[in-house]
């Protein structure tokens, strides 16, 4: 459950814990710790999802590199534990690690049981995963009782577990296209999870993580490019492995990589226009093709073919650097872009060569480096774009936008919108640890159309071309036909539909703050900062 973003952001995406600040004066302004916190969690949680998928595939196949893929996943856990410790202390980091590690073990149990056709073992692993998510949610709730609701955390973990199991089951069933679609979904979901965790930590420690530094168009741009470029690196490394192995899922892995290219091209187009996106796509796609040529030549033991592919990659990086320089002559220096692309190409070739030479430990170490480097690249690209378009990306428009504030209070019928108070016929209520608010009054306060069908017990929220549908008694809803888990069933109270405040506020793009001392919930949003209240996620 996260605020829905424009195509430019491509979901809520993050940067690396280990990315150094840019040396030039055109760094995206992320002063303060909050963006770094969200960035760290985003990159590490996203990497966890991808490495988990890879390890589960390798385990099922009995691949020689399974242990090293699992070891890379373990190192990711070490880094996640260190990130938790950096916020809540070393004792919390030590407590987090075995809980988090346990769910990786249960995924391995599921893989082993699947390979052995042991249905009872599979069901036990699923039950263990269900028990894990409860323990993990309690950990976060204990660390942050006010802002980390147990029910919300468990629902998010349920989605994470299901994404990975779905990706694995599709792989086992040889439905490779679905397997890689599910993999991309699992990866993207981790960045949304990171956003929720970072938001809760920021609210818990506002002095350490100033809210004013958490979001801006520039940060969204940098984060969006970070996720897509990071995904490119890992999918490329995996596709090259599948290619040299002659694996049956190579075509589907390559198709997922191409879908990532489509999203990257759309991101470029959102900044520089459709023509630029169309010009970018064939250049970027070409280097993927040259990597495939390198794999094929390696399989054929064709050294001349390998060297030709390397030469073509060299030619590619110069063309790509010229593209960016032409788009942004003042801030994208051709030589600097070309050097960064040289590192990217080197990382992937070194990763592949180590895999071919059966040096799997080095292969996965280099893959992690390739993934992390892409977030550094995203930072540099976004820094140049922000410097090129300061009015668009330094948040001046948002700063000038009119801030709308809505407040309600548990047990009170008063609703206040920008200082004007009116009365509701029901009150917000606390239920199963979550605060529920009446949806009709919220909808009227923010200016969207709300329609209720009593016979069908169905409520519609309509805003322009977007439609959200809720059903009384259901713990899911639909946004433009896409089902989303709410985390708890909505219910009727004196004929009014009540929904968890955090879900609906974030769905509609509002910041939410709850004060448990007096039960007050406050929703805020710069109304001029978005063209629509609801935007379909991509």
Short mmCIF file of C-alpha atoms in Angstrom, two decimals:
data_model
loop_
_atom_site.label_atom_id
_atom_site.label_comp_id
_atom_site.label_asym_id
_atom_site.label_seq_id
_atom_site.Cartn_x
_atom_site.Cartn_y
_atom_site.Cartn_z
CA UNK A 1 0.00 0.00 0.00
CA UNK A 2 1.90 2.97 -1.23
CA UNK A 3 1.08 6.25 -2.81
CA UNK A 4 0.63 5.80 -6.55
CA UNK A 5 3.18 7.55 -8.68
CA UNK A 6 3.43 8.94 -12.19
CA UNK A 7 5.19 7.09 -14.99
CA UNK A 8 8.25 9.19 -14.35
CA UNK A 9 8.81 7.55 -10.99
CA UNK A 10 7.85 4.02 -12.11
CA UNK A 11 6.75 3.07 -8.56
CA UNK A 12 8.51 4.18 -5.40
CA UNK A 13 12.18 3.45 -5.99
CA UNK A 14 15.32 3.90 -3.99
CA UNK A 15 19.12 4.39 -4.01
CA UNK A 16 22.00 2.48 -2.45
CA UNK A 17 23.12 2.70 1.17
CA UNK A 18 26.65 2.81 -0.12
CA UNK A 19 26.33 5.41 -2.91
CA UNK A 20 28.73 8.30 -2.26
CA UNK A 21 27.59 11.87 -2.77
CA UNK A 22 28.31 13.25 -6.20
CA UNK A 23 31.39 15.40 -6.35
CA UNK A 24 29.80 17.98 -8.62
CA UNK A 25 27.42 20.78 -7.70
CA UNK A 26 24.49 19.23 -9.56
CA UNK A 27 23.68 16.48 -7.06
CA UNK A 28 19.98 15.93 -6.45
CA UNK A 29 19.30 17.64 -3.14
CA UNK A 30 18.88 14.86 -0.60
CA UNK A 31 20.35 16.55 2.43
CA UNK A 32 19.22 14.80 5.58
CA UNK A 33 19.16 11.13 6.40
CA UNK A 34 15.68 10.11 5.26
CA UNK A 35 16.37 9.67 1.53
CA UNK A 36 19.48 7.65 2.34
CA UNK A 37 17.48 5.44 4.68
CA UNK A 38 14.80 4.74 2.11
CA UNK A 39 17.47 4.28 -0.55
CA UNK A 40 19.33 1.71 1.54
CA UNK A 41 16.22 -0.32 2.29
CA UNK A 42 15.01 -0.11 -1.30
CA UNK A 43 18.18 -1.35 -2.91
CA UNK A 44 18.76 -4.09 -0.36
CA UNK A 45 15.16 -5.36 -0.27
CA UNK A 46 15.00 -5.31 -4.07
CA UNK A 47 18.23 -7.27 -4.28
CA UNK A 48 16.87 -9.76 -1.75
CA UNK A 49 13.90 -10.52 -4.02
CA UNK A 50 16.03 -11.05 -7.12
CA UNK A 51 18.64 -13.18 -5.36
CA UNK A 52 15.90 -15.24 -3.71
CA UNK A 53 14.36 -16.01 -7.11
CA UNK A 54 17.75 -16.97 -8.52
CA UNK A 55 18.64 -19.16 -5.53
CA UNK A 56 15.28 -20.95 -5.66
CA UNK A 57 15.68 -21.68 -9.37
CA UNK A 58 19.23 -22.93 -8.86
CA UNK A 59 18.19 -25.06 -5.90
CA UNK A 60 15.39 -26.74 -7.80
CA UNK A 61 17.66 -27.40 -10.79
CA UNK A 62 20.40 -28.80 -8.57
CA UNK A 63 22.77 -26.28 -10.16
CA UNK A 64 26.44 -26.23 -9.21
CA UNK A 65 26.23 -22.55 -8.25
CA UNK A 66 23.31 -22.91 -5.82
CA UNK A 67 25.48 -22.62 -2.70
CA UNK A 68 27.11 -19.43 -3.98
CA UNK A 69 23.78 -17.90 -5.01
CA UNK A 70 22.51 -18.69 -1.50
CA UNK A 71 25.70 -17.20 -0.01
CA UNK A 72 25.10 -13.95 -1.93
CA UNK A 73 21.58 -13.89 -0.49
CA UNK A 74 23.11 -14.37 2.95
CA UNK A 75 25.41 -11.38 2.43
CA UNK A 76 22.41 -9.32 1.45
CA UNK A 77 20.85 -10.35 4.79
CA UNK A 78 23.99 -9.16 6.58
CA UNK A 79 23.65 -5.77 4.90
CA UNK A 80 19.94 -5.54 5.72
CA UNK A 81 20.66 -6.37 9.36
CA UNK A 82 23.31 -3.64 9.44
CA UNK A 83 20.78 -1.16 8.02
CA UNK A 84 18.28 -2.07 10.76
CA UNK A 85 21.03 -1.73 13.37
CA UNK A 86 21.92 1.72 12.06
CA UNK A 87 18.41 2.89 13.02
CA UNK A 88 17.46 0.83 16.07
CA UNK A 89 20.83 -0.24 17.47
CA UNK A 90 23.04 -3.32 17.32
CA UNK A 91 20.74 -5.41 19.54
CA UNK A 92 17.86 -4.84 17.13
CA UNK A 93 20.07 -5.74 14.18
CA UNK A 94 21.06 -8.98 15.92
CA UNK A 95 17.42 -9.75 16.68
CA UNK A 96 16.32 -8.99 13.12
CA UNK A 97 18.87 -11.23 11.41
CA UNK A 98 17.73 -14.70 12.57
CA UNK A 99 14.07 -13.84 11.97
CA UNK A 100 14.75 -12.61 8.43
CA UNK A 101 17.13 -15.49 7.75
CA UNK A 102 14.48 -17.99 8.81
CA UNK A 103 12.17 -17.12 5.94
CA UNK A 104 14.99 -17.68 3.46
CA UNK A 105 15.43 -21.12 5.03
CA UNK A 106 11.73 -21.85 4.67
CA UNK A 107 11.89 -20.94 0.98
CA UNK A 108 14.74 -23.43 0.63
CA UNK A 109 12.61 -26.04 2.43
CA UNK A 110 9.81 -25.34 -0.07
CA UNK A 111 12.21 -25.81 -2.97
CA UNK A 112 13.56 -29.08 -1.59
CA UNK A 113 10.08 -30.43 -0.93
CA UNK A 114 8.99 -29.46 -4.43
CA UNK A 115 11.98 -31.23 -5.98
CA UNK A 116 11.18 -34.32 -3.88
CA UNK A 117 7.47 -34.12 -4.77
CA UNK A 118 6.78 -33.98 -1.03
CA UNK A 119 3.45 -32.15 -0.74
CA UNK A 120 3.40 -32.42 3.03
CA UNK A 121 6.85 -30.80 3.12
CA UNK A 122 5.64 -28.00 0.87
CA UNK A 123 2.67 -27.31 3.10
CA UNK A 124 4.88 -27.31 6.19
CA UNK A 125 7.16 -24.74 4.53
CA UNK A 126 4.14 -22.57 3.74
CA UNK A 127 3.00 -22.83 7.35
CA UNK A 128 6.49 -21.93 8.54
CA UNK A 129 6.48 -18.89 6.25
CA UNK A 130 3.13 -17.84 7.66
CA UNK A 131 4.50 -18.12 11.18
CA UNK A 132 7.60 -16.19 10.12
CA UNK A 133 5.65 -13.21 8.86
CA UNK A 134 3.90 -12.90 12.20
CA UNK A 135 7.24 -12.87 14.03
CA UNK A 136 8.70 -10.38 11.58
CA UNK A 137 5.71 -8.08 11.94
CA UNK A 138 5.99 -8.24 15.73
CA UNK A 139 9.65 -7.28 15.46
CA UNK A 140 8.83 -4.14 13.50
CA UNK A 141 5.82 -3.30 15.67
CA UNK A 142 7.94 -3.61 18.81
CA UNK A 143 10.56 -1.33 17.30
CA UNK A 144 7.98 1.25 16.22
CA UNK A 145 4.62 0.63 18.00
CA UNK A 146 2.96 3.85 16.82
CA UNK A 147 3.69 3.73 13.10
CA UNK A 148 4.28 0.03 12.31
CA UNK A 149 0.89 -1.67 12.60
CA UNK A 150 1.21 -5.44 12.93
CA UNK A 151 -1.67 -6.15 10.56
CA UNK A 152 -0.25 -3.93 7.84
CA UNK A 153 3.22 -5.43 8.10
CA UNK A 154 1.94 -9.01 8.02
CA UNK A 155 -0.14 -8.26 4.93
CA UNK A 156 2.85 -6.77 3.15
CA UNK A 157 4.98 -9.80 4.05
CA UNK A 158 2.23 -12.08 2.80
CA UNK A 159 2.42 -10.36 -0.57
CA UNK A 160 6.22 -10.74 -0.62
CA UNK A 161 6.03 -14.44 0.20
CA UNK A 162 3.32 -15.07 -2.40
CA UNK A 163 5.24 -13.20 -5.09
CA UNK A 164 8.28 -15.40 -4.60
CA UNK A 165 6.29 -18.63 -4.35
CA UNK A 166 4.32 -17.70 -7.47
CA UNK A 167 7.52 -16.98 -9.40
CA UNK A 168 9.01 -20.30 -8.28
CA UNK A 169 5.88 -22.37 -8.93
CA UNK A 170 5.57 -20.93 -12.43
CA UNK A 171 9.23 -21.81 -13.03
CA UNK A 172 8.63 -25.39 -11.86
CA UNK A 173 5.57 -25.62 -14.12
CA UNK A 174 7.71 -24.40 -17.04
CA UNK A 175 5.53 -21.30 -17.43
CA UNK A 176 8.63 -19.20 -17.74
CA UNK A 177 6.94 -16.07 -19.06
CA UNK A 178 4.77 -15.86 -15.94
CA UNK A 179 7.74 -16.76 -13.74
CA UNK A 180 9.70 -13.72 -14.89
CA UNK A 181 6.68 -11.42 -14.74
CA UNK A 182 6.20 -12.51 -11.14
CA UNK A 183 9.91 -11.92 -10.52
CA UNK A 184 9.64 -8.33 -11.70
CA UNK A 185 6.54 -7.83 -9.55
CA UNK A 186 8.35 -9.23 -6.50
CA UNK A 187 11.26 -6.86 -7.11
CA UNK A 188 9.06 -3.78 -7.53
CA UNK A 189 7.04 -4.64 -4.42
CA UNK A 190 10.19 -4.54 -2.29
CA UNK A 191 10.74 -0.90 -3.18
CA UNK A 192 7.21 -0.09 -2.11
CA UNK A 193 7.86 -1.93 1.15
CA UNK A 194 11.02 0.10 1.65
CA UNK A 195 9.04 3.29 1.23
CA UNK A 196 6.58 2.25 3.93
CA UNK A 197 9.33 1.26 6.37
CA UNK A 198 11.26 4.47 5.75
CA UNK A 199 8.10 6.55 6.20
CA UNK A 200 7.42 4.91 9.56
CA UNK A 201 10.98 5.44 10.73
CA UNK A 202 10.91 9.07 9.59
CA UNK A 203 7.70 9.66 11.54
CA UNK A 204 9.23 7.97 14.58
CA UNK A 205 12.45 10.01 14.44
CA UNK A 206 11.48 13.32 12.77
CA UNK A 207 14.55 15.17 14.09
CA UNK A 208 16.93 12.62 12.61
CA UNK A 209 14.97 12.10 9.39
CA UNK A 210 13.38 15.46 8.44
CA UNK A 211 10.15 15.02 6.51
CA UNK A 212 11.04 17.93 4.23
CA UNK A 213 13.91 15.90 2.78
CA UNK A 214 12.02 12.69 2.03
CA UNK A 215 10.36 13.47 -1.29
CA UNK A 216 10.83 15.68 -4.31
CA UNK A 217 10.46 15.21 -8.07
CA UNK A 218 14.25 14.91 -8.30
CA UNK A 219 14.41 12.17 -5.68
CA UNK A 220 11.59 10.30 -7.43
CA UNK A 221 13.43 10.59 -10.74
CA UNK A 222 16.72 9.34 -9.32
CA UNK A 223 15.00 6.52 -7.47
CA UNK A 224 12.99 5.43 -10.51
CA UNK A 225 16.07 5.19 -12.66
CA UNK A 226 17.89 3.37 -9.87
CA UNK A 227 15.35 0.58 -9.69
CA UNK A 228 15.21 0.09 -13.44
CA UNK A 229 18.97 0.19 -13.96
CA UNK A 230 19.58 -2.15 -11.02
CA UNK A 231 17.02 -4.59 -12.37
CA UNK A 232 18.70 -4.41 -15.79
CA UNK A 233 22.06 -5.47 -14.35
CA UNK A 234 20.75 -8.52 -12.50
CA UNK A 235 18.44 -9.65 -15.30
CA UNK A 236 21.32 -9.29 -17.77
CA UNK A 237 23.63 -11.39 -15.58
CA UNK A 238 20.95 -14.06 -15.17
CA UNK A 239 20.03 -14.12 -18.87
CA UNK A 240 23.71 -14.59 -19.78
CA UNK A 241 23.91 -17.55 -17.37
CA UNK A 242 20.77 -19.06 -18.88
CA UNK A 243 22.16 -18.53 -22.36
CA UNK A 244 25.46 -20.32 -21.79
CA UNK A 245 23.63 -23.15 -20.00
CA UNK A 246 21.15 -23.57 -22.86
CA UNK A 247 18.39 -23.29 -20.26
CA UNK A 248 14.77 -23.57 -21.46
CA UNK A 249 13.87 -20.29 -19.74
CA UNK A 250 16.50 -18.22 -21.55
CA UNK A 251 13.97 -16.70 -23.95
CA UNK A 252 11.68 -15.66 -21.09
CA UNK A 253 14.60 -14.20 -19.11
CA UNK A 254 15.64 -12.21 -22.18
CA UNK A 255 12.04 -11.04 -22.66
CA UNK A 256 11.96 -9.76 -19.06
CA UNK A 257 15.16 -7.86 -19.80
CA UNK A 258 13.48 -6.35 -22.85
CA UNK A 259 10.46 -5.32 -20.76
CA UNK A 260 12.88 -3.54 -18.47
CA UNK A 261 14.27 -1.76 -21.55
CA UNK A 262 10.75 -0.63 -22.46
CA UNK A 263 10.34 0.89 -18.99
CA UNK A 264 13.73 2.60 -19.15
CA UNK A 265 12.86 4.05 -22.55
CA UNK A 266 9.57 5.34 -21.14
CA UNK A 267 11.47 6.99 -18.29
CA UNK A 268 13.80 8.74 -20.75
CA UNK A 269 10.80 9.82 -22.83
CA UNK A 270 9.11 11.26 -19.76
CA UNK A 271 12.04 13.67 -19.37
CA UNK A 272 13.20 14.37 -22.92
CA UNK A 273 10.13 13.56 -25.02
CA UNK A 274 8.85 10.68 -27.13
CA UNK A 275 11.44 11.11 -29.87
CA UNK A 276 14.26 10.83 -27.34
CA UNK A 277 12.72 7.69 -25.86
CA UNK A 278 12.48 6.16 -29.31
CA UNK A 279 16.09 7.10 -30.05
CA UNK A 280 17.32 5.72 -26.74
CA UNK A 281 15.67 2.30 -27.05
CA UNK A 282 17.59 0.84 -30.03
CA UNK A 283 20.92 2.09 -28.69
CA UNK A 284 20.33 0.58 -25.26
CA UNK A 285 18.90 -2.61 -26.77
CA UNK A 286 21.98 -3.04 -28.93
CA UNK A 287 24.28 -3.60 -25.97
CA UNK A 288 22.00 -6.35 -24.69
CA UNK A 289 22.31 -7.97 -28.12
CA UNK A 290 26.11 -7.70 -27.97
CA UNK A 291 26.13 -9.42 -24.59
CA UNK A 292 24.11 -12.24 -26.18
CA UNK A 293 26.65 -12.40 -29.02
CA UNK A 294 29.41 -12.71 -26.43
CA UNK A 295 27.57 -15.58 -24.75
CA UNK A 296 27.01 -17.40 -28.05
CA UNK A 297 30.66 -16.97 -29.06
CA UNK A 298 31.77 -18.26 -25.67
CA UNK A 299 29.55 -21.33 -26.02
CA UNK A 300 31.02 -21.96 -29.49
CA UNK A 301 34.57 -21.35 -28.22
CA UNK A 302 34.84 -18.68 -30.90
CA UNK A 303 37.46 -16.27 -29.59
CA UNK A 304 37.21 -14.05 -32.65
CA UNK A 305 33.47 -13.78 -32.07
CA UNK A 306 34.05 -12.86 -28.43
CA UNK A 307 36.45 -10.11 -29.40
CA UNK A 308 34.02 -8.81 -32.00
CA UNK A 309 31.30 -8.60 -29.35
CA UNK A 310 33.66 -6.69 -27.06
CA UNK A 311 34.46 -4.27 -29.89
CA UNK A 312 30.75 -3.78 -30.55
CA UNK A 313 30.17 -3.06 -26.87
CA UNK A 314 32.94 -0.49 -27.06
CA UNK A 315 31.22 1.15 -30.02
CA UNK A 316 27.89 1.00 -28.15
CA UNK A 317 29.13 2.84 -25.08
CA UNK A 318 30.36 5.73 -27.18
CA UNK A 319 27.01 6.00 -29.00
CA UNK A 320 25.15 5.85 -25.70
CA UNK A 321 27.38 8.55 -24.22
CA UNK A 322 26.81 10.78 -27.25
CA UNK A 323 23.06 10.30 -26.86
CA UNK A 324 23.14 11.58 -23.28
CA UNK A 325 25.52 14.41 -24.15
CA UNK A 326 23.20 15.53 -26.95
CA UNK A 327 20.24 15.48 -24.58
CA UNK A 328 22.08 17.44 -21.88
CA UNK A 329 25.27 19.06 -23.25
CA UNK A 330 25.95 21.20 -20.20
CA UNK A 331 25.89 18.46 -17.58
CA UNK A 332 26.45 15.11 -19.35
CA UNK A 333 30.07 14.94 -20.44
CA UNK A 334 30.62 12.31 -23.10
CA UNK A 335 33.85 11.03 -21.56
CA UNK A 336 32.32 10.66 -18.08
CA UNK A 337 29.26 8.80 -19.37
CA UNK A 338 31.42 6.54 -21.51
CA UNK A 339 33.63 5.69 -18.53
CA UNK A 340 30.62 4.77 -16.42
CA UNK A 341 29.33 2.51 -19.20
CA UNK A 342 32.77 0.90 -19.46
CA UNK A 343 32.47 -0.09 -15.80
CA UNK A 344 28.98 -1.48 -16.36
CA UNK A 345 30.09 -3.56 -19.33
CA UNK A 346 33.17 -4.77 -17.47
CA UNK A 347 31.12 -5.82 -14.45
CA UNK A 348 28.77 -7.96 -16.52
CA UNK A 349 31.49 -9.53 -18.65
CA UNK A 350 33.55 -10.33 -15.55
CA UNK A 351 30.49 -11.80 -13.85
CA UNK A 352 29.77 -13.99 -16.86
CA UNK A 353 33.37 -15.09 -17.36
CA UNK A 354 33.64 -16.10 -13.69
CA UNK A 355 30.43 -18.12 -14.08
CA UNK A 356 31.79 -19.87 -17.17
CA UNK A 357 35.03 -20.64 -15.33
CA UNK A 358 32.97 -22.12 -12.44
CA UNK A 359 34.29 -19.49 -10.04
CA UNK A 360 30.78 -19.02 -8.70
CA UNK A 361 31.73 -17.15 -5.54
CA UNK A 362 33.39 -14.45 -7.61
CA UNK A 363 30.56 -14.46 -10.13
CA UNK A 364 27.97 -13.58 -7.49
CA UNK A 365 30.24 -11.07 -5.79
CA UNK A 366 30.67 -9.30 -9.12
CA UNK A 367 26.93 -9.50 -9.81
CA UNK A 368 26.25 -7.66 -6.56
CA UNK A 369 28.80 -5.04 -7.59
CA UNK A 370 27.15 -4.65 -11.00
CA UNK A 371 23.76 -4.18 -9.33
CA UNK A 372 25.04 -1.59 -6.86
CA UNK A 373 26.92 0.32 -9.56
CA UNK A 374 23.69 0.91 -11.45
CA UNK A 375 22.32 2.90 -8.53
CA UNK A 376 25.40 5.10 -8.65
CA UNK A 377 24.81 5.59 -12.37
CA UNK A 378 21.20 6.55 -11.69
CA UNK A 379 22.36 9.13 -9.18
CA UNK A 380 24.67 10.74 -11.72
CA UNK A 381 22.08 10.78 -14.50
CA UNK A 382 19.38 12.22 -12.26
CA UNK A 383 21.80 14.84 -10.93
CA UNK A 384 22.39 16.10 -14.45
CA UNK A 385 18.69 16.12 -15.30
CA UNK A 386 17.81 18.05 -12.14
CA UNK A 387 20.50 20.61 -12.94
CA UNK A 388 19.17 20.88 -16.50
CA UNK A 389 15.55 21.39 -15.42
CA UNK A 390 15.76 23.02 -11.96
CA UNK A 391 12.22 24.40 -12.00
CA UNK A 392 10.78 20.97 -12.71
CA UNK A 393 12.89 18.90 -10.33
CA UNK A 394 13.85 21.10 -7.40
CA UNK A 395 10.29 21.05 -6.14
CA UNK A 396 9.50 24.76 -6.72
CA UNK A 397 6.07 23.90 -8.09
CA UNK A 398 5.32 21.71 -5.10
CA UNK A 399 6.51 24.42 -2.73
CA UNK A 400 4.10 26.89 -4.30
CA UNK A 401 1.22 24.42 -4.24
CA UNK A 402 -1.60 24.90 -1.80
CA UNK A 403 -1.38 22.43 1.07
CA UNK A 404 -4.66 20.78 2.02
CA UNK A 405 -5.03 19.38 5.54
CA UNK A 406 -7.79 17.06 6.73
CA UNK A 407 -8.07 15.89 10.33
CA UNK A 408 -10.35 13.44 12.11
CA UNK A 409 -10.29 12.01 15.62
CA UNK A 410 -11.10 8.56 16.95
CA UNK A 411 -14.55 8.64 18.58
CA UNK A 412 -15.35 12.15 17.27
CA UNK A 413 -17.79 13.10 14.52
CA UNK A 414 -15.81 16.24 13.64
CA UNK A 415 -13.90 16.44 10.35
CA UNK A 416 -11.77 19.53 9.73
CA UNK A 417 -10.66 20.56 6.23
CA UNK A 418 -8.21 23.47 6.12
CA UNK A 419 -9.54 24.81 9.40
CA UNK A 420 -13.24 24.43 8.57
CA UNK A 421 -15.04 21.86 10.74
CA UNK A 422 -18.16 19.91 9.83
CA UNK A 423 -19.85 16.87 11.32
CA UNK A 424 -20.08 13.23 10.23
CA UNK A 425 -22.75 10.75 11.28
CA UNK A 426 -20.12 8.11 12.21
CA UNK A 427 -16.72 8.34 13.88
CA UNK A 428 -13.27 6.90 13.08
CA UNK A 429 -12.73 3.69 15.07
CA UNK A 430 -9.81 1.53 16.11
CA UNK A 431 -10.18 -2.11 15.07
CA UNK A 432 -7.56 -4.89 15.25
CA UNK A 433 -4.80 -2.36 15.74
CA UNK A 434 -5.73 -0.22 12.70
CA UNK A 435 -7.60 3.08 12.59
CA UNK A 436 -10.60 3.03 10.23
CA UNK A 437 -12.21 6.19 8.83
CA UNK A 438 -15.50 6.72 6.95
CA UNK A 439 -14.70 6.69 3.24
CA UNK A 440 -17.55 8.91 2.06
CA UNK A 441 -16.52 11.87 4.21
CA UNK A 442 -12.90 11.54 3.17
CA UNK A 443 -13.95 11.41 -0.48
CA UNK A 444 -16.10 14.49 -0.15
CA UNK A 445 -13.30 16.34 1.66
CA UNK A 446 -10.78 15.71 -1.12
CA UNK A 447 -13.19 16.35 -3.96
CA UNK A 448 -13.71 12.94 -5.58
CA UNK A 449 -17.05 11.38 -6.53
CA UNK A 450 -18.28 8.68 -4.15
CA UNK A 451 -21.13 6.29 -5.08
CA UNK A 452 -22.66 3.62 -2.82
CA UNK A 453 -24.81 0.66 -3.96
CA UNK A 454 -26.51 -0.69 -0.86
CA UNK A 455 -27.84 -3.81 -2.59
CA UNK A 456 -24.38 -4.86 -3.75
CA UNK A 457 -22.63 -3.40 -0.68
CA UNK A 458 -20.23 -1.75 -3.12
CA UNK A 459 -18.67 1.71 -3.07
CA UNK A 460 -17.02 3.47 -6.00
CA UNK A 461 -14.59 6.41 -5.89
CA UNK A 462 -14.22 8.13 -9.26
CA UNK A 463 -11.59 10.73 -10.10
CA UNK A 464 -11.23 11.54 -13.80
CA UNK A 465 -10.36 8.33 -15.63
CA UNK A 466 -9.58 6.46 -12.42
CA UNK A 467 -12.05 4.26 -10.53
CA UNK A 468 -11.52 2.59 -7.16
CA UNK A 469 -14.01 -0.06 -6.01
CA UNK A 470 -14.50 -1.29 -2.43
CA UNK A 471 -16.75 -4.08 -1.13
CA UNK A 472 -18.03 -4.21 2.43
CA UNK A 473 -16.56 -7.23 4.21
CA UNK A 474 -13.68 -7.70 1.75
CA UNK A 475 -9.97 -7.17 2.50
CA UNK A 476 -9.21 -6.26 -1.12
CA UNK A 477 -10.27 -3.56 -3.56
CA UNK A 478 -9.73 -2.79 -7.24
CA UNK A 479 -8.09 0.24 -8.82
CA UNK A 480 -8.88 0.50 -12.54
CA UNK A 481 -9.53 -3.26 -12.55
CA UNK A 482 -6.31 -4.19 -10.71
CA UNK A 483 -6.83 -5.96 -7.39
CA UNK A 484 -4.98 -4.63 -4.34
CA UNK A 485 -4.84 -6.04 -0.83
CA UNK A 486 -6.12 -3.64 1.83
CA UNK A 487 -4.71 -5.50 4.83
CA UNK A 488 -8.00 -5.73 6.73
CA UNK A 489 -11.66 -6.10 5.73
CA UNK A 490 -13.60 -2.89 5.22
CA UNK A 491 -16.87 -2.81 7.16
CA UNK A 492 -20.15 -0.97 7.47
CA UNK A 493 -20.78 1.30 10.44
CA UNK A 494 -24.29 2.78 10.51
CA UNK A 495 -24.39 2.49 6.72
CA UNK A 496 -20.98 4.10 6.19
CA UNK A 497 -18.03 2.20 4.72
CA UNK A 498 -15.00 2.28 7.03
CA UNK A 499 -11.50 1.64 5.62
CA UNK A 500 -8.00 1.59 7.16
CA UNK A 501 -6.78 5.17 7.05
CA UNK A 502 -3.23 4.36 5.98
CA UNK A 503 -4.35 2.30 3.01
CA UNK A 504 -6.83 4.79 1.60
CA UNK A 505 -4.65 7.82 2.27
CA UNK A 506 -1.63 6.33 0.56
CA UNK A 507 -3.76 4.98 -2.30
CA UNK A 508 -5.00 8.51 -2.92
CA UNK A 509 -1.55 10.04 -2.52
CA UNK A 510 -1.92 11.69 0.90
CA UNK A 511 0.60 11.79 3.72
CA UNK A 512 -0.88 10.42 6.93
CA UNK A 513 0.10 11.06 10.53
CA UNK A 514 -1.59 9.43 13.54
CA UNK A 515 -1.21 10.70 17.10
CA UNK A 516 -2.15 7.82 19.42
CA UNK A 517 -2.20 10.04 22.50
CA UNK A 518 -5.50 11.64 21.45
CA UNK A 519 -6.50 9.50 18.47
CA UNK A 520 -6.11 12.28 15.89
CA UNK A 521 -5.30 11.41 12.29
CA UNK A 522 -4.08 14.17 9.96
CA UNK A 523 -3.91 13.89 6.17
CA UNK A 524 -1.92 16.37 4.10
CA UNK A 525 -1.25 16.87 0.42
CA UNK A 526 -0.03 19.65 -1.87
CA UNK A 527 -3.01 19.56 -4.21
CA UNK A 528 -1.34 21.38 -7.10
CA UNK A 529 1.55 18.90 -7.10
CA UNK A 530 -0.39 16.18 -8.92
CA UNK A 531 -2.61 16.20 -11.96
CA UNK A 532 -4.93 13.58 -10.50
CA UNK A 533 -5.74 12.29 -7.05
CA UNK A 534 -5.44 8.67 -8.12
CA UNK A 535 -2.86 7.47 -10.62
CA UNK A 536 -2.61 3.89 -11.78
CA UNK A 537 0.73 2.33 -10.87
CA UNK A 538 2.90 0.90 -13.64
#
